[in-house]
Amino acid sequence: MDIDISESDLAFEEEVLRNPFKLKGWLRYLDHKRDAPVRTVSVIYERALRSLPGSYKLWHMYLGHRTGQLRGKNPLQFSDEVRKTELCFERALLLLHKMPELWLKYIRFMRVQADVTRTRRVCDRALRALPVTQHARVWRMYLRFAEHVGGHTAHHVYARYLRAWPEESEQLVDYCESHEEWNAMTLALVKVLDNTGFRSSR
């Protein structure tokens, strides 16, 4: 993963070699190379993360760099880069699995990859990894994804959601109505009416 170093890079190279565990030096270097080829910037991020593997800021920037390069591109045509980016998310979450923004960024990335099973697994892992106080943010994205996919996936995800948030049962009713799933809507309404302890969040 070597890159060509120009004369203008030397001061930055010397700084990060002298102080590899100082974030500011790497950030200055990355800012200096912001218009460099994608591969060059990626190599500098990888070097920085070898020295600072637990840096949330570096991972957040690097993942933004990688996902930005794939935005608007066909995931099937760029499957190798998609897979490499997924592996970067996995590496980041080994140490930073309690950081909700990384999980949300991962979910957003997976949603456009057209792989329902893997996207569901990322959402499920995020719910297991994060404290309950952060679950609402994951569920909002999970439900939007499930509603977009529809069918069995949507009902499976809603069933799990309502076990945790039964007061939101009317959301399932609304979903079924908007998709003209009348039988499912009737069953959802019956469950709400049969539950004498139900308290709507609305």
mmCIF file of C-alpha atoms in Angstrom:
data_model
loop_
_atom_site.group_PDB
_atom_site.id
_atom_site.type_symbol
_atom_site.label_atom_id
_atom_site.label_comp_id
_atom_site.label_asym_id
_atom_site.label_seq_id
_atom_site.Cartn_x
_atom_site.Cartn_y
_atom_site.Cartn_z
ATOM 1 C CA MET A 1 0.000 0.000 0.000
ATOM 2 C CA ASP A 2 2.825 2.386 -0.835
ATOM 3 C CA ILE A 3 2.129 5.797 -2.346
ATOM 4 C CA ASP A 4 4.279 8.336 -4.103
ATOM 5 C CA ILE A 5 5.421 11.064 -1.742
ATOM 6 C CA SER A 6 5.987 14.511 -3.212
ATOM 7 C CA GLU A 7 8.204 17.216 -1.829
ATOM 8 C CA SER A 8 5.143 19.021 -0.450
ATOM 9 C CA ASP A 9 4.286 15.894 1.561
ATOM 10 C CA LEU A 10 7.621 15.618 3.352
ATOM 11 C CA ALA A 11 6.797 17.868 6.308
ATOM 12 C CA PHE A 12 3.572 15.938 6.934
ATOM 13 C CA GLU A 13 5.340 12.589 6.571
ATOM 14 C CA GLU A 14 7.980 13.644 9.060
ATOM 15 C CA GLU A 15 5.322 14.762 11.535
ATOM 16 C CA VAL A 16 3.324 11.510 11.472
ATOM 17 C CA LEU A 17 6.498 9.410 11.585
ATOM 18 C CA ARG A 18 7.762 11.388 14.553
ATOM 19 C CA ASN A 19 4.389 11.360 16.381
ATOM 20 C CA PRO A 20 2.264 8.526 14.926
ATOM 21 C CA PHE A 21 -0.091 8.464 17.923
ATOM 22 C CA LYS A 22 -1.106 12.131 17.663
ATOM 23 C CA LEU A 23 -4.371 12.594 15.793
ATOM 24 C CA LYS A 24 -3.755 16.198 14.761
ATOM 25 C CA GLY A 25 -0.769 15.264 12.615
ATOM 26 C CA TRP A 26 -2.790 12.731 10.643
ATOM 27 C CA LEU A 27 -5.678 15.157 10.260
ATOM 28 C CA ARG A 28 -3.352 17.809 8.878
ATOM 29 C CA TYR A 29 -1.882 15.290 6.452
ATOM 30 C CA LEU A 30 -5.336 14.177 5.294
ATOM 31 C CA ASP A 31 -6.444 17.759 4.802
ATOM 32 C CA HIS A 32 -3.301 18.419 2.760
ATOM 33 C CA LYS A 33 -4.088 15.386 0.542
ATOM 34 C CA ARG A 34 -7.840 15.977 0.279
ATOM 35 C CA ASP A 35 -7.642 16.417 -3.533
ATOM 36 C CA ALA A 36 -5.292 13.466 -4.062
ATOM 37 C CA PRO A 37 -6.410 10.251 -5.817
ATOM 38 C CA VAL A 38 -8.854 8.117 -3.841
ATOM 39 C CA ARG A 39 -6.345 5.310 -3.328
ATOM 40 C CA THR A 40 -3.740 7.703 -1.928
ATOM 41 C CA VAL A 41 -6.163 9.115 0.622
ATOM 42 C CA SER A 42 -7.283 5.600 1.581
ATOM 43 C CA VAL A 43 -3.683 4.529 2.195
ATOM 44 C CA ILE A 44 -3.111 7.480 4.534
ATOM 45 C CA TYR A 45 -6.303 6.642 6.446
ATOM 46 C CA GLU A 46 -5.169 3.027 6.792
ATOM 47 C CA ARG A 47 -1.772 4.120 8.086
ATOM 48 C CA ALA A 48 -3.393 6.500 10.572
ATOM 49 C CA LEU A 49 -5.731 3.798 11.832
ATOM 50 C CA ARG A 50 -2.902 1.350 12.369
ATOM 51 C CA SER A 51 -1.516 3.859 14.880
ATOM 52 C CA LEU A 52 -4.901 4.999 16.233
ATOM 53 C CA PRO A 53 -7.316 2.071 15.799
ATOM 54 C CA GLY A 54 -9.722 3.374 18.444
ATOM 55 C CA SER A 55 -10.131 6.871 16.984
ATOM 56 C CA TYR A 56 -13.829 7.502 16.365
ATOM 57 C CA LYS A 57 -13.038 10.654 14.390
ATOM 58 C CA LEU A 58 -10.691 8.853 12.000
ATOM 59 C CA TRP A 59 -13.083 5.963 11.433
ATOM 60 C CA HIS A 60 -16.013 8.318 10.893
ATOM 61 C CA MET A 61 -14.032 10.282 8.304
ATOM 62 C CA TYR A 62 -12.638 7.181 6.597
ATOM 63 C CA LEU A 63 -16.023 5.492 6.318
ATOM 64 C CA GLY A 64 -17.455 8.719 4.917
ATOM 65 C CA HIS A 65 -14.621 8.765 2.385
ATOM 66 C CA ARG A 66 -15.271 5.175 1.316
ATOM 67 C CA THR A 67 -19.072 5.392 1.153
ATOM 68 C CA GLY A 68 -18.833 8.694 -0.693
ATOM 69 C CA GLN A 69 -16.854 7.027 -3.481
ATOM 70 C CA LEU A 70 -19.670 4.501 -3.969
ATOM 71 C CA ARG A 71 -22.594 6.914 -3.828
ATOM 72 C CA GLY A 72 -24.764 6.591 -6.914
ATOM 73 C CA LYS A 73 -22.815 3.608 -8.259
ATOM 74 C CA ASN A 74 -24.299 0.214 -9.051
ATOM 75 C CA PRO A 75 -23.411 -2.106 -6.126
ATOM 76 C CA LEU A 76 -23.266 -5.106 -8.464
ATOM 77 C CA GLN A 77 -20.739 -3.467 -10.768
ATOM 78 C CA PHE A 78 -18.639 -2.292 -7.824
ATOM 79 C CA SER A 79 -19.120 -5.358 -5.633
ATOM 80 C CA ASP A 80 -15.425 -5.576 -4.686
ATOM 81 C CA GLU A 81 -15.384 -2.016 -3.370
ATOM 82 C CA VAL A 82 -18.707 -2.551 -1.607
ATOM 83 C CA ARG A 83 -17.300 -5.599 0.152
ATOM 84 C CA LYS A 84 -14.131 -3.742 1.137
ATOM 85 C CA THR A 85 -16.242 -0.949 2.600
ATOM 86 C CA GLU A 86 -18.352 -3.440 4.560
ATOM 87 C CA LEU A 87 -15.148 -4.900 5.991
ATOM 88 C CA CYS A 88 -14.044 -1.393 7.015
ATOM 89 C CA PHE A 89 -17.301 -0.978 8.941
ATOM 90 C CA GLU A 90 -16.735 -4.333 10.612
ATOM 91 C CA ARG A 91 -13.198 -3.335 11.627
ATOM 92 C CA ALA A 92 -14.423 -0.039 13.030
ATOM 93 C CA LEU A 93 -17.140 -1.740 15.072
ATOM 94 C CA LEU A 94 -14.748 -4.205 16.660
ATOM 95 C CA LEU A 95 -13.616 -1.402 18.966
ATOM 96 C CA LEU A 96 -16.411 1.143 18.573
ATOM 97 C CA HIS A 97 -19.543 -1.021 18.747
ATOM 98 C CA LYS A 98 -21.151 1.300 21.296
ATOM 99 C CA MET A 99 -21.089 4.255 18.897
ATOM 100 C CA PRO A 100 -24.594 4.689 17.432
ATOM 101 C CA GLU A 101 -23.510 6.946 14.564
ATOM 102 C CA LEU A 102 -21.284 4.215 13.132
ATOM 103 C CA TRP A 103 -24.139 1.700 13.199
ATOM 104 C CA LEU A 104 -26.514 4.201 11.597
ATOM 105 C CA LYS A 105 -23.953 4.981 8.891
ATOM 106 C CA TYR A 106 -23.525 1.228 8.308
ATOM 107 C CA ILE A 107 -27.285 0.693 8.037
ATOM 108 C CA ARG A 108 -27.623 3.594 5.584
ATOM 109 C CA PHE A 109 -24.835 2.105 3.494
ATOM 110 C CA MET A 110 -26.346 -1.395 3.526
ATOM 111 C CA ARG A 111 -29.824 -0.167 2.606
ATOM 112 C CA VAL A 112 -28.676 0.793 -0.887
ATOM 113 C CA GLN A 113 -26.885 -2.517 -1.527
ATOM 114 C CA ALA A 114 -30.113 -4.413 -2.315
ATOM 115 C CA ASP A 115 -29.224 -7.277 0.034
ATOM 116 C CA VAL A 116 -32.174 -7.678 2.379
ATOM 117 C CA THR A 117 -30.719 -10.442 4.560
ATOM 118 C CA ARG A 118 -27.410 -8.729 5.251
ATOM 119 C CA THR A 119 -29.099 -5.396 5.927
ATOM 120 C CA ARG A 120 -31.419 -7.052 8.437
ATOM 121 C CA ARG A 121 -28.461 -8.660 10.157
ATOM 122 C CA VAL A 122 -26.713 -5.303 10.543
ATOM 123 C CA CYS A 123 -29.877 -3.775 12.020
ATOM 124 C CA ASP A 124 -30.277 -6.703 14.414
ATOM 125 C CA ARG A 125 -26.647 -6.461 15.506
ATOM 126 C CA ALA A 126 -27.002 -2.733 16.106
ATOM 127 C CA LEU A 127 -29.954 -3.375 18.429
ATOM 128 C CA ARG A 128 -27.953 -5.983 20.342
ATOM 129 C CA ALA A 129 -24.856 -3.818 20.619
ATOM 130 C CA LEU A 130 -26.368 -0.472 21.563
ATOM 131 C CA PRO A 131 -28.048 0.475 24.850
ATOM 132 C CA VAL A 132 -31.842 0.614 24.864
ATOM 133 C CA THR A 133 -31.718 4.418 25.022
ATOM 134 C CA GLN A 134 -30.324 4.399 21.467
ATOM 135 C CA HIS A 135 -32.738 1.860 20.004
ATOM 136 C CA ALA A 136 -35.342 4.351 18.775
ATOM 137 C CA ARG A 137 -32.865 5.751 16.246
ATOM 138 C CA VAL A 138 -32.098 2.286 14.900
ATOM 139 C CA TRP A 139 -35.753 1.309 14.756
ATOM 140 C CA ARG A 140 -36.660 4.375 12.689
ATOM 141 C CA MET A 141 -34.202 3.305 10.008
ATOM 142 C CA TYR A 142 -35.045 -0.394 10.360
ATOM 143 C CA LEU A 143 -38.763 0.236 9.867
ATOM 144 C CA ARG A 144 -38.204 2.479 6.835
ATOM 145 C CA PHE A 145 -36.079 -0.263 5.312
ATOM 146 C CA ALA A 146 -38.674 -2.953 6.136
ATOM 147 C CA GLU A 147 -41.530 -0.897 4.704
ATOM 148 C CA HIS A 148 -39.565 -0.354 1.503
ATOM 149 C CA VAL A 149 -38.946 -4.104 1.160
ATOM 150 C CA GLY A 150 -42.517 -4.968 2.156
ATOM 151 C CA GLY A 151 -44.056 -8.422 2.382
ATOM 152 C CA HIS A 152 -42.882 -10.960 4.947
ATOM 153 C CA THR A 153 -39.857 -8.851 5.890
ATOM 154 C CA ALA A 154 -42.000 -5.862 6.854
ATOM 155 C CA HIS A 155 -44.326 -7.955 9.019
ATOM 156 C CA HIS A 156 -41.460 -9.826 10.661
ATOM 157 C CA VAL A 157 -39.693 -6.580 11.563
ATOM 158 C CA TYR A 158 -42.900 -4.960 12.799
ATOM 159 C CA ALA A 159 -43.681 -7.995 14.956
ATOM 160 C CA ARG A 160 -40.306 -7.679 16.639
ATOM 161 C CA TYR A 161 -40.655 -3.907 16.984
ATOM 162 C CA LEU A 162 -44.059 -4.184 18.647
ATOM 163 C CA ARG A 163 -42.783 -6.698 21.181
ATOM 164 C CA ALA A 164 -40.472 -3.937 22.376
ATOM 165 C CA TRP A 165 -42.822 -0.985 21.763
ATOM 166 C CA PRO A 166 -46.421 -2.295 21.995
ATOM 167 C CA GLU A 167 -47.779 1.248 22.353
ATOM 168 C CA GLU A 168 -46.819 1.798 18.691
ATOM 169 C CA SER A 169 -49.220 -0.862 17.363
ATOM 170 C CA GLU A 170 -51.112 1.746 15.348
ATOM 171 C CA GLN A 171 -48.033 2.133 13.137
ATOM 172 C CA LEU A 172 -48.584 -1.392 11.851
ATOM 173 C CA VAL A 173 -52.251 -0.609 11.223
ATOM 174 C CA ASP A 174 -51.245 2.477 9.220
ATOM 175 C CA TYR A 175 -48.684 0.477 7.242
ATOM 176 C CA CYS A 176 -51.202 -2.217 6.341
ATOM 177 C CA GLU A 177 -53.794 0.378 5.343
ATOM 178 C CA SER A 178 -51.340 2.281 3.128
ATOM 179 C CA HIS A 179 -50.427 -0.971 1.351
ATOM 180 C CA GLU A 180 -54.042 -2.180 1.167
ATOM 181 C CA GLU A 181 -53.257 -5.283 3.214
ATOM 182 C CA TRP A 182 -56.764 -5.464 4.618
ATOM 183 C CA ASN A 183 -56.561 -8.883 6.280
ATOM 184 C CA ALA A 184 -53.337 -7.978 8.073
ATOM 185 C CA MET A 185 -54.828 -4.619 9.074
ATOM 186 C CA THR A 186 -57.889 -6.349 10.533
ATOM 187 C CA LEU A 187 -55.722 -8.731 12.560
ATOM 188 C CA ALA A 188 -53.603 -5.828 13.832
ATOM 189 C CA LEU A 189 -56.741 -3.904 14.883
ATOM 190 C CA VAL A 190 -58.173 -6.957 16.647
ATOM 191 C CA LYS A 191 -54.942 -7.341 18.635
ATOM 192 C CA VAL A 192 -55.104 -3.705 19.687
ATOM 193 C CA LEU A 193 -58.768 -3.975 20.726
ATOM 194 C CA ASP A 194 -58.213 -7.254 22.575
ATOM 195 C CA ASN A 195 -55.372 -5.761 24.591
ATOM 196 C CA THR A 196 -57.178 -4.149 27.522
ATOM 197 C CA GLY A 197 -53.932 -2.634 28.749
ATOM 198 C CA PHE A 198 -53.110 -0.945 25.450
ATOM 199 C CA ARG A 199 -52.130 2.696 25.707
ATOM 200 C CA SER A 200 -51.650 4.519 22.428
ATOM 201 C CA SER A 201 -48.600 6.744 22.050
ATOM 202 C CA ARG A 202 -50.705 9.140 20.001
#
